Coordinates of C-alpha atoms in Angstrom, one line a residue:
Chain A
X74 CA 0.0 0.0 0.0
X75 CA 1.5 3.3 -1.0
X76 CA 1.1 6.4 1.2
X77 CA 2.6 9.9 1.3
X78 CA 4.9 9.7 4.4
X79 CA 7.5 11.9 5.9
X80 CA 10.7 10.3 6.9
X81 CA 9.7 10.5 10.6
X82 CA 6.4 8.7 9.8
X83 CA 8.2 6.1 7.8
X84 CA 10.6 5.4 10.7
X85 CA 7.6 5.2 13.2
X86 CA 5.6 2.9 10.9
X87 CA 8.7 0.7 10.4
X88 CA 9.1 0.3 14.2
X89 CA 5.5 -0.6 14.5
X90 CA 5.7 -3.2 11.7
X91 CA 8.8 -4.6 13.5
X92 CA 6.5 -5.2 16.5
X93 CA 8.9 -3.4 18.9
X94 CA 8.0 -4.1 22.5
X95 CA 9.7 -1.2 24.3
X96 CA 10.2 2.4 23.1
X97 CA 12.0 4.9 25.1
X98 CA 12.8 8.4 23.7
X99 CA 12.9 12.0 24.5
X100 CA 11.5 14.7 22.1
X101 CA 14.0 16.6 20.0
X102 CA 13.7 18.5 16.7
X103 CA 13.6 17.2 13.9
X104 CA 13.0 13.6 15.2
X105 CA 10.0 14.4 17.6
X106 CA 7.4 13.2 15.2
X107 CA 8.9 9.7 15.2
X108 CA 8.1 9.1 18.8
X109 CA 5.0 11.2 18.8
X110 CA 3.5 8.8 16.2
X111 CA 4.7 5.8 18.1
X112 CA 3.2 7.2 21.3
X113 CA -0.1 7.5 19.4
X114 CA 0.2 3.9 18.2
X115 CA 0.7 2.7 21.7
X116 CA -2.1 4.9 23.2
X117 CA -4.7 3.9 20.7
X118 CA -3.9 0.2 21.0
X119 CA -2.5 -0.3 17.5
X120 CA 0.9 -1.3 18.9
X121 CA 1.3 -3.6 21.9
X122 CA 4.4 -2.0 23.4
X123 CA 5.6 -0.2 26.5
X124 CA 6.4 3.5 25.9
X125 CA 8.8 4.6 28.7
X126 CA 8.8 8.3 29.2
X127 CA 12.1 9.7 30.5
X128 CA 13.7 13.0 31.5
X129 CA 16.6 13.0 29.0
X130 CA 18.2 11.1 26.1
X131 CA 20.8 9.6 28.4
X132 CA 17.9 8.0 30.3
X133 CA 16.1 7.1 27.1
X134 CA 19.0 5.0 25.8
X135 CA 19.6 3.6 29.3
X136 CA 16.0 2.4 29.5
X137 CA 16.4 0.8 26.0
X138 CA 19.6 -0.9 27.2
X139 CA 17.8 -2.3 30.2
X140 CA 14.9 -3.5 28.1
X141 CA 17.1 -5.0 25.4
X142 CA 19.1 -6.8 28.0
X143 CA 15.9 -8.9 28.8
X144 CA 15.7 -9.9 25.1
X145 CA 13.0 -7.4 24.2
X146 CA 12.9 -5.7 20.8
X147 CA 13.6 -2.1 21.5
X148 CA 13.5 1.2 19.6
X149 CA 14.5 4.8 20.2
X150 CA 14.9 7.9 18.1
X151 CA 16.9 11.1 18.5
X152 CA 18.8 13.9 16.8
X153 CA 21.8 16.2 17.4
X154 CA 22.2 17.2 21.0
X155 CA 20.1 14.2 22.0
X156 CA 22.5 11.9 20.4
X157 CA 25.4 13.7 22.1
X158 CA 23.6 13.3 25.5
X159 CA 23.3 9.6 24.6
X160 CA 26.9 9.2 23.6
X161 CA 28.0 7.6 26.9
X162 CA 25.3 5.0 26.6
X163 CA 25.9 4.4 22.9
X164 CA 29.2 2.8 23.9
X165 CA 27.5 0.8 26.7
X166 CA 24.9 -0.6 24.3
X167 CA 27.5 -1.8 21.7
X168 CA 29.8 -3.0 24.5
X169 CA 27.0 -5.1 26.0
X170 CA 26.2 -6.2 22.4
X171 CA 22.5 -5.3 22.6
X172 CA 20.6 -5.2 19.3
X173 CA 18.9 -1.8 19.8
X174 CA 17.7 0.0 16.7
X175 CA 17.7 3.8 16.6
X176 CA 16.4 6.3 14.1
X177 CA 18.6 9.4 14.0
X178 CA 17.2 12.4 12.1
X179 CA 20.5 14.1 11.2
X180 CA 20.8 17.6 12.6
X181 CA 23.8 19.9 13.2
X182 CA 25.4 20.5 16.6
X183 CA 25.5 23.6 18.9
X184 CA 27.1 26.1 19.1
X185 CA 25.8 28.2 17.5
X186 CA 22.4 26.7 18.0
X187 CA 21.0 25.1 14.8
X188 CA 18.0 22.8 14.4
X189 CA 18.8 22.3 10.7
X190 CA 20.3 19.4 8.8
X191 CA 23.9 18.2 8.6
X192 CA 25.5 14.8 9.5
X193 CA 27.9 16.0 12.2
X194 CA 25.8 14.4 15.0
X195 CA 26.1 10.8 13.8
X196 CA 29.7 11.4 12.5
X197 CA 30.7 12.5 16.0
X198 CA 29.7 9.0 17.3
X199 CA 31.0 7.0 14.4
X200 CA 33.4 5.1 16.7
X201 CA 30.7 4.1 19.2
X202 CA 30.4 0.6 17.8
X203 CA 26.9 1.1 16.2
X204 CA 26.2 0.1 12.6
X205 CA 25.4 3.3 10.8
X206 CA 23.1 3.4 7.7
X207 CA 22.4 6.6 5.8
X208 CA 19.2 6.8 3.8
X209 CA 18.5 8.7 0.6
X210 CA 14.7 8.7 0.7
X211 CA 11.8 7.9 2.9
X212 CA 11.2 4.5 1.4
X213 CA 14.8 3.7 2.4
X214 CA 14.1 4.9 5.9
X215 CA 11.3 2.4 6.4
X216 CA 13.1 -0.4 4.7
X217 CA 16.3 0.2 6.6
X218 CA 14.7 0.1 10.0
X219 CA 13.2 -3.4 9.1
X220 CA 16.6 -4.6 7.8
X221 CA 18.3 -3.1 10.8
X222 CA 16.6 -5.4 13.3
X223 CA 17.6 -8.5 11.3
X224 CA 21.3 -7.3 11.3
X225 CA 21.2 -6.2 14.9
X226 CA 19.6 -9.4 16.3
X227 CA 21.6 -11.8 14.2
X228 CA 25.0 -10.3 15.2
X229 CA 24.1 -8.6 18.5
X230 CA 25.0 -5.1 17.4
X231 CA 23.1 -1.9 17.8
X232 CA 22.1 -0.1 14.5
X233 CA 21.5 3.6 13.8
X234 CA 19.4 4.4 10.8
X235 CA 20.3 8.0 9.8
X236 CA 18.2 10.3 7.6
X237 CA 18.6 14.0 6.9
X238 CA 16.6 16.2 9.2
X239 CA 13.8 18.2 7.5
X240 CA 15.0 17.2 4.0
X241 CA 13.6 13.7 4.7
X242 CA 12.2 13.9 8.2
X243 CA 9.6 16.5 7.3
X244 CA 9.1 16.0 3.6
X245 CA 6.3 13.7 2.4
X246 CA 7.1 11.2 -0.4
X247 CA 5.2 8.2 -1.7
X248 CA 6.3 5.2 0.4
X249 CA 5.2 1.6 -0.1
X250 CA 4.2 0.2 3.3
X251 CA 4.6 -3.6 3.4
X252 CA 1.8 -5.7 5.0
X253 CA 2.2 -6.9 8.6
X254 CA 2.2 -10.6 7.5
X255 CA 5.1 -10.1 5.1
X256 CA 7.1 -8.2 7.7
X257 CA 6.5 -10.9 10.2
X258 CA 7.8 -13.5 7.8
X259 CA 10.9 -11.3 7.1
X260 CA 11.5 -10.4 10.7
X261 CA 10.6 -13.2 13.1
X262 CA 10.8 -12.8 16.9
X263 CA 14.4 -13.3 18.2
X264 CA 16.0 -14.8 21.2
X265 CA 18.9 -13.1 23.1
X266 CA 21.4 -15.8 24.0
X267 CA 21.9 -14.7 27.6
X268 CA 19.1 -12.4 28.7
X269 CA 18.5 -10.9 32.1
X270 CA 16.1 -13.4 33.6
X271 CA 15.4 -13.9 37.4
X272 CA 15.1 -17.7 36.8
X273 CA 18.6 -17.9 35.3
X274 CA 20.7 -15.1 36.8
X275 CA 23.6 -13.6 34.8
X276 CA 26.0 -10.8 35.4
X277 CA 26.0 -8.0 32.8
X278 CA 28.4 -5.2 32.5
X279 CA 31.2 -6.6 34.8
X280 CA 34.6 -5.0 35.1
X281 CA 36.8 -5.7 32.0
X282 CA 40.3 -6.0 33.5
X283 CA 43.3 -5.4 31.3
X284 CA 43.7 -9.2 30.8
X285 CA 40.4 -9.3 28.7
X286 CA 39.2 -5.8 27.8
X287 CA 41.1 -5.7 24.5
X288 CA 39.6 -9.0 23.5
X289 CA 36.0 -7.7 24.0
X290 CA 36.9 -4.7 21.8
X291 CA 38.3 -7.1 19.2
X292 CA 35.1 -9.1 19.3
X293 CA 33.1 -6.0 18.7
X294 CA 35.3 -5.0 15.8
X295 CA 35.0 -8.5 14.3
X296 CA 31.2 -8.5 14.7
X297 CA 31.0 -5.1 13.0
X298 CA 33.2 -6.3 10.2
X299 CA 31.0 -9.3 9.8
X300 CA 28.0 -7.0 9.6
X301 CA 29.1 -6.2 6.0
X302 CA 28.2 -9.7 4.8
X303 CA 25.2 -9.7 7.0
X304 CA 23.9 -6.4 5.5
X305 CA 24.3 -7.9 2.0
X306 CA 22.6 -11.2 3.0
X307 CA 19.7 -9.3 4.7
X308 CA 19.5 -7.0 1.6
X309 CA 19.0 -10.1 -0.6
X310 CA 16.4 -11.5 1.8
X311 CA 14.7 -8.1 1.7
X312 CA 14.7 -8.2 -2.1
X313 CA 13.0 -11.6 -2.1
X314 CA 10.3 -10.4 0.2
X315 CA 9.7 -6.9 -0.9
X316 CA 11.4 -6.5 -4.4
X317 CA 13.5 -3.5 -3.3
X318 CA 17.2 -3.8 -3.6
X319 CA 19.8 -2.6 -1.0
X320 CA 23.5 -3.0 -0.6
X321 CA 26.4 -1.4 1.2
X322 CA 26.7 1.2 -1.5
X323 CA 24.6 2.4 -4.4
X324 CA 26.2 2.8 -7.8
X325 CA 24.5 5.2 -10.2
X326 CA 25.9 5.4 -13.8
X327 CA 29.3 4.9 -12.3
X328 CA 30.7 1.9 -14.2
X329 CA 32.5 3.8 -17.0
X330 CA 32.7 7.2 -15.3
X331 CA 35.8 9.2 -15.4
X332 CA 34.5 11.6 -12.7
X333 CA 32.6 10.4 -9.7
X334 CA 30.6 12.0 -7.0
X335 CA 30.7 10.2 -3.6
X336 CA 28.1 11.1 -1.0
X337 CA 25.7 9.9 1.7
X338 CA 22.1 10.5 2.5
X339 CA 19.6 12.7 0.7
X340 CA 22.3 14.4 -1.4
X341 CA 22.4 11.2 -3.4
X342 CA 19.1 12.0 -5.1
X343 CA 20.1 15.6 -6.0
X344 CA 23.4 14.3 -7.3
X345 CA 21.7 11.7 -9.5
X346 CA 19.9 14.6 -11.4
X347 CA 23.2 16.3 -12.0
X348 CA 24.8 13.1 -13.2
X349 CA 21.9 12.6 -15.7
X350 CA 22.4 16.1 -17.0
X351 CA 26.1 15.5 -17.6
X352 CA 25.3 12.1 -19.2
X353 CA 22.9 13.8 -21.6
X354 CA 25.9 15.8 -22.9
X355 CA 27.9 12.6 -23.2
X356 CA 30.2 13.4 -20.3
X357 CA 31.2 10.3 -18.2
X358 CA 30.0 11.4 -14.8
X359 CA 28.6 9.1 -12.2
X360 CA 27.6 8.8 -8.5
X361 CA 28.4 6.4 -5.7
X362 CA 26.4 6.7 -2.6
X363 CA 27.6 5.1 0.7
X364 CA 24.7 3.6 2.5
X365 CA 26.6 1.8 5.2
X366 CA 29.2 4.1 6.8
X367 CA 29.8 1.6 9.6
X368 CA 30.8 -1.0 8.6
X369 CA 32.8 1.0 6.0
X370 CA 32.6 -0.7 2.6
X371 CA 36.3 -0.7 1.7
X372 CA 36.3 -3.4 -0.9
X373 CA 33.1 -2.2 -2.5
X374 CA 34.5 1.4 -2.8
X375 CA 37.8 0.2 -4.3
X376 CA 35.7 -1.6 -6.9
X377 CA 33.3 1.3 -7.5
X378 CA 35.8 4.2 -7.5
X379 CA 39.0 2.5 -8.5
X380 CA 38.7 3.0 -12.3
X381 CA 37.7 6.7 -12.1
X382 CA 40.2 9.4 -12.7
X383 CA 38.9 11.7 -10.0
X384 CA 36.3 11.6 -7.2
X385 CA 34.6 14.5 -5.5
X386 CA 33.3 13.7 -2.0
X387 CA 30.3 15.8 -1.0
X388 CA 29.7 15.6 2.8
X389 CA 27.8 17.4 5.5
X390 CA 30.4 17.1 8.3
X391 CA 33.9 18.1 9.1
X392 CA 36.5 17.0 11.5
X393 CA 38.1 20.4 12.3
X394 CA 41.8 20.3 11.8
X395 CA 41.5 17.4 9.4
X396 CA 38.8 16.8 6.7
X397 CA 35.4 15.3 6.3
X398 CA 34.9 11.8 7.7
X399 CA 33.7 10.2 4.4
X400 CA 36.7 11.6 2.6
X401 CA 39.2 10.4 5.2
X402 CA 37.8 6.8 5.3
X403 CA 37.6 6.7 1.5
X404 CA 41.2 7.9 1.1
X405 CA 42.3 5.3 3.7
X406 CA 40.5 2.6 1.7
X407 CA 43.0 3.2 -1.1
X408 CA 46.1 3.3 1.1
X409 CA 47.5 -0.1 -0.1
X410 CA 46.0 0.0 -3.6
X411 CA 48.2 0.6 -6.6
X412 CA 45.7 2.5 -8.7
X413 CA 43.7 5.1 -6.9
X414 CA 41.7 8.0 -8.2
X415 CA 42.5 11.6 -7.3
X416 CA 40.2 12.7 -4.5
X417 CA 38.7 16.0 -3.5
X418 CA 36.6 16.7 -0.4
X419 CA 33.8 19.2 -0.4
X420 CA 32.3 20.2 2.9
X421 CA 28.8 21.4 2.3
X422 CA 25.3 21.7 3.5
X423 CA 26.3 22.4 7.2
X424 CA 23.6 23.6 9.5
X425 CA 20.9 23.4 6.9
X426 CA 22.7 25.3 4.1
X427 CA 21.1 24.4 0.8
X428 CA 23.3 22.3 -1.5
X429 CA 22.1 23.5 -4.9
X430 CA 22.7 22.0 -8.4
X431 CA 25.3 24.8 -8.9
X432 CA 27.3 23.6 -6.0
X433 CA 27.2 20.0 -7.1
X434 CA 28.3 21.1 -10.6
X435 CA 31.2 23.0 -9.0
X436 CA 32.3 19.7 -7.4
X437 CA 32.0 17.9 -10.8
X438 CA 34.0 20.7 -12.5
X439 CA 36.8 20.6 -9.9
X440 CA 37.1 16.8 -10.3
X441 CA 37.1 17.1 -14.1
X442 CA 39.9 19.7 -13.8
X443 CA 41.9 17.6 -11.4
X444 CA 41.6 14.6 -13.9
X445 CA 42.8 16.8 -16.7
X446 CA 45.9 18.2 -15.0
X447 CA 46.5 14.9 -13.1
X448 CA 46.8 16.5 -9.6
X449 CA 44.8 18.0 -6.8
X450 CA 46.0 21.5 -5.8
X451 CA 43.6 21.7 -2.8
X452 CA 42.1 18.6 -1.4
X453 CA 39.6 20.0 1.2
X454 CA 37.3 22.7 0.1
X455 CA 34.0 24.3 1.1
X456 CA 31.0 24.5 -1.2
X457 CA 28.6 27.4 -1.0
X458 CA 30.6 29.2 1.6
X459 CA 30.0 33.0 2.0
X460 CA 33.6 33.9 2.2
X461 CA 32.9 37.6 2.9
X462 CA 31.3 36.6 6.2
X463 CA 34.3 34.6 7.3
X464 CA 36.6 37.5 6.3
X465 CA 39.2 35.0 5.0
X466 CA 40.0 33.8 1.5
X467 CA 39.3 30.0 1.9
Chain B
X619 CA 37.5 -20.2 28.7
X620 CA 35.9 -18.4 25.8
X621 CA 34.5 -14.9 26.3
X622 CA 30.8 -14.3 25.7
X623 CA 29.7 -11.4 23.5
X624 CA 28.9 -8.4 25.7
X625 CA 30.9 -9.8 28.6
X626 CA 27.9 -11.6 30.1
X627 CA 28.8 -13.9 33.0
X628 CA 26.5 -16.9 33.0
X629 CA 27.8 -18.8 36.0
X630 CA 27.8 -17.6 39.7
X631 CA 31.0 -17.3 41.7
X632 CA 33.4 -16.4 38.9
X633 CA 35.0 -13.6 40.9
X634 CA 36.7 -16.2 43.1
X635 CA 38.9 -17.0 40.1
X636 CA 40.2 -13.4 40.0
X637 CA 42.6 -12.9 42.9
X638 CA 42.8 -9.2 43.8
X639 CA 45.9 -9.3 46.0
X640 CA 47.9 -7.6 43.2
X641 CA 46.0 -4.4 43.9
X642 CA 47.6 -4.2 47.4
X643 CA 50.3 -1.8 48.4
X644 CA 49.9 -2.2 52.2
X645 CA 49.0 -5.4 53.9
X646 CA 47.2 -5.6 57.3
X647 CA 49.4 -7.1 60.0
X648 CA 47.7 -8.3 63.2
X649 CA 49.4 -8.1 66.6
X650 CA 47.9 -11.1 68.3
X651 CA 49.0 -9.8 71.7
X652 CA 46.8 -6.6 71.4
X653 CA 43.8 -8.3 69.6
X654 CA 40.8 -8.6 71.9
X655 CA 38.8 -10.8 69.3
X656 CA 36.0 -8.2 69.2
X657 CA 35.3 -9.0 65.5
X658 CA 34.9 -5.4 64.3
X659 CA 37.6 -6.0 61.6
X660 CA 35.5 -9.0 60.4
X661 CA 32.4 -6.9 60.4
X662 CA 33.8 -3.9 58.5
X663 CA 35.9 -5.7 55.8
X664 CA 34.2 -4.8 52.5
X665 CA 35.7 -7.8 50.8
X666 CA 34.8 -10.4 53.4
X667 CA 38.4 -11.6 53.5
X668 CA 38.7 -11.6 57.4
X669 CA 37.5 -14.6 59.3
X670 CA 36.5 -14.3 63.0
X671 CA 38.9 -15.3 65.7
X672 CA 41.5 -14.2 68.2
X673 CA 43.5 -13.2 66.3
X674 CA 41.4 -12.9 63.1
X675 CA 42.5 -14.7 59.9
X676 CA 43.1 -12.6 56.7
X677 CA 42.7 -14.2 53.3
X678 CA 45.6 -12.5 51.5
X679 CA 44.6 -13.9 48.1
X680 CA 41.8 -11.4 47.9
X681 CA 42.7 -8.6 50.5
X682 CA 43.1 -5.4 48.5
X683 CA 44.8 -3.6 51.3
X684 CA 42.2 -0.9 51.8
X685 CA 43.1 -0.5 55.5
X686 CA 39.5 -0.3 56.8
X687 CA 40.2 -3.1 59.4
X688 CA 43.2 -1.2 60.8
X689 CA 41.2 2.0 60.9
X690 CA 38.3 0.4 62.8
X691 CA 40.3 -1.8 65.2
X692 CA 39.6 -0.3 68.7
X693 CA 42.7 -2.0 70.2
X694 CA 45.0 -0.7 67.5
X695 CA 46.0 -4.3 66.9
X696 CA 46.2 -4.0 63.1
X697 CA 48.8 -2.0 61.3
X698 CA 49.2 -1.5 57.6
X699 CA 52.7 -2.4 56.5
X700 CA 54.2 -1.9 53.1
X701 CA 53.9 -4.8 50.8
X702 CA 57.3 -6.4 50.1
X703 CA 58.3 -6.4 46.5
X704 CA 60.8 -8.6 44.7

């Protein structure tokens, strides 16, 4: 059944279809509508779940951790400052290997205060041991939440489904809502191996002395690496049930491209339009969109980008003093590869700044120029920056 | 012993396998002449390594050397002496 849904509604409906049993969240723009809708589902009896009201995001995730520890399917949602307040518990959730799924409507971080979109919030917690998926549209938001539970529960890893605040969270698009019976078949109930159970007591969260702490971190790293194969496997199963295809990356007219754009999230769909316009003129421009940022698809990106002459990364985050996170990881992917494309990093769309077709074309032109002269004069640049306001020539 | 994902401990009593004596820099030494056998050290020991008696017994495999017993002893029968190294 197709319906016009915002990204927030898509996330809420997906959680309902997943038959989550415990939801705990705290309202924050632009995510609020996700849990508002879920609260309605619980209140009107459409969803048989416990909605735990809390006083902060730290408590929201803590409540989810407690619930998930009993083997209950658990959901939360947040954005920006909320995710920062959760950050301590993010590491606890992954360290305890609890399969919690979270929707994160990407929003910039204070200061200065901004409620608008960029991906700095989830990038800041990229090392928290959560699988991170970035969605291009609202259909992908719904589908990714369903897939997230399969990956989470089969590998005991928490999963964060990220979608751009306002651009997706508050924009309605036609979304195909699968039937409950189909979802039940795709996503059966799960059993946590060692749950908290008064009849069979266990200790959770003990001290990890130096003789074993490193081993637990290694086990988390290996499980997250294994989640690459699991995401592919679950993507295939999803295709069988719902006829929509998902992988770790999406390649768009990229096979023979000389110049490639590389991005994540909703920018993917804008970039596709620009790629089409270049292709119409016979120019070999393509797009690669990273859907799974953690685990990072190293092999897939080497395959997808390796034969291009130059790649422009478009990303809504920056690691001050270094570069954008997507650029850094992509560059690192090629570290021991003989043939690597030239790479440029474009920081853009921060704090809700619109990324227009002109900006994306500028990134294509810069990569084309780099390919022509065979070098990159300046690797990290800003797109759409109002230089006069900065008072510096950037 | 293989580690469980998430460091879940499924059997009770596993802490007995982890001897904490390496944490100690001072050890409680009991002067049996001064000890009155009142049992306050036994009562206050947070790690339950002291057994009642006159003088009391200390299980040095688990004593972390916190010094609470010496602090509480009304007869000043317990002194904390530097752990010998080497």
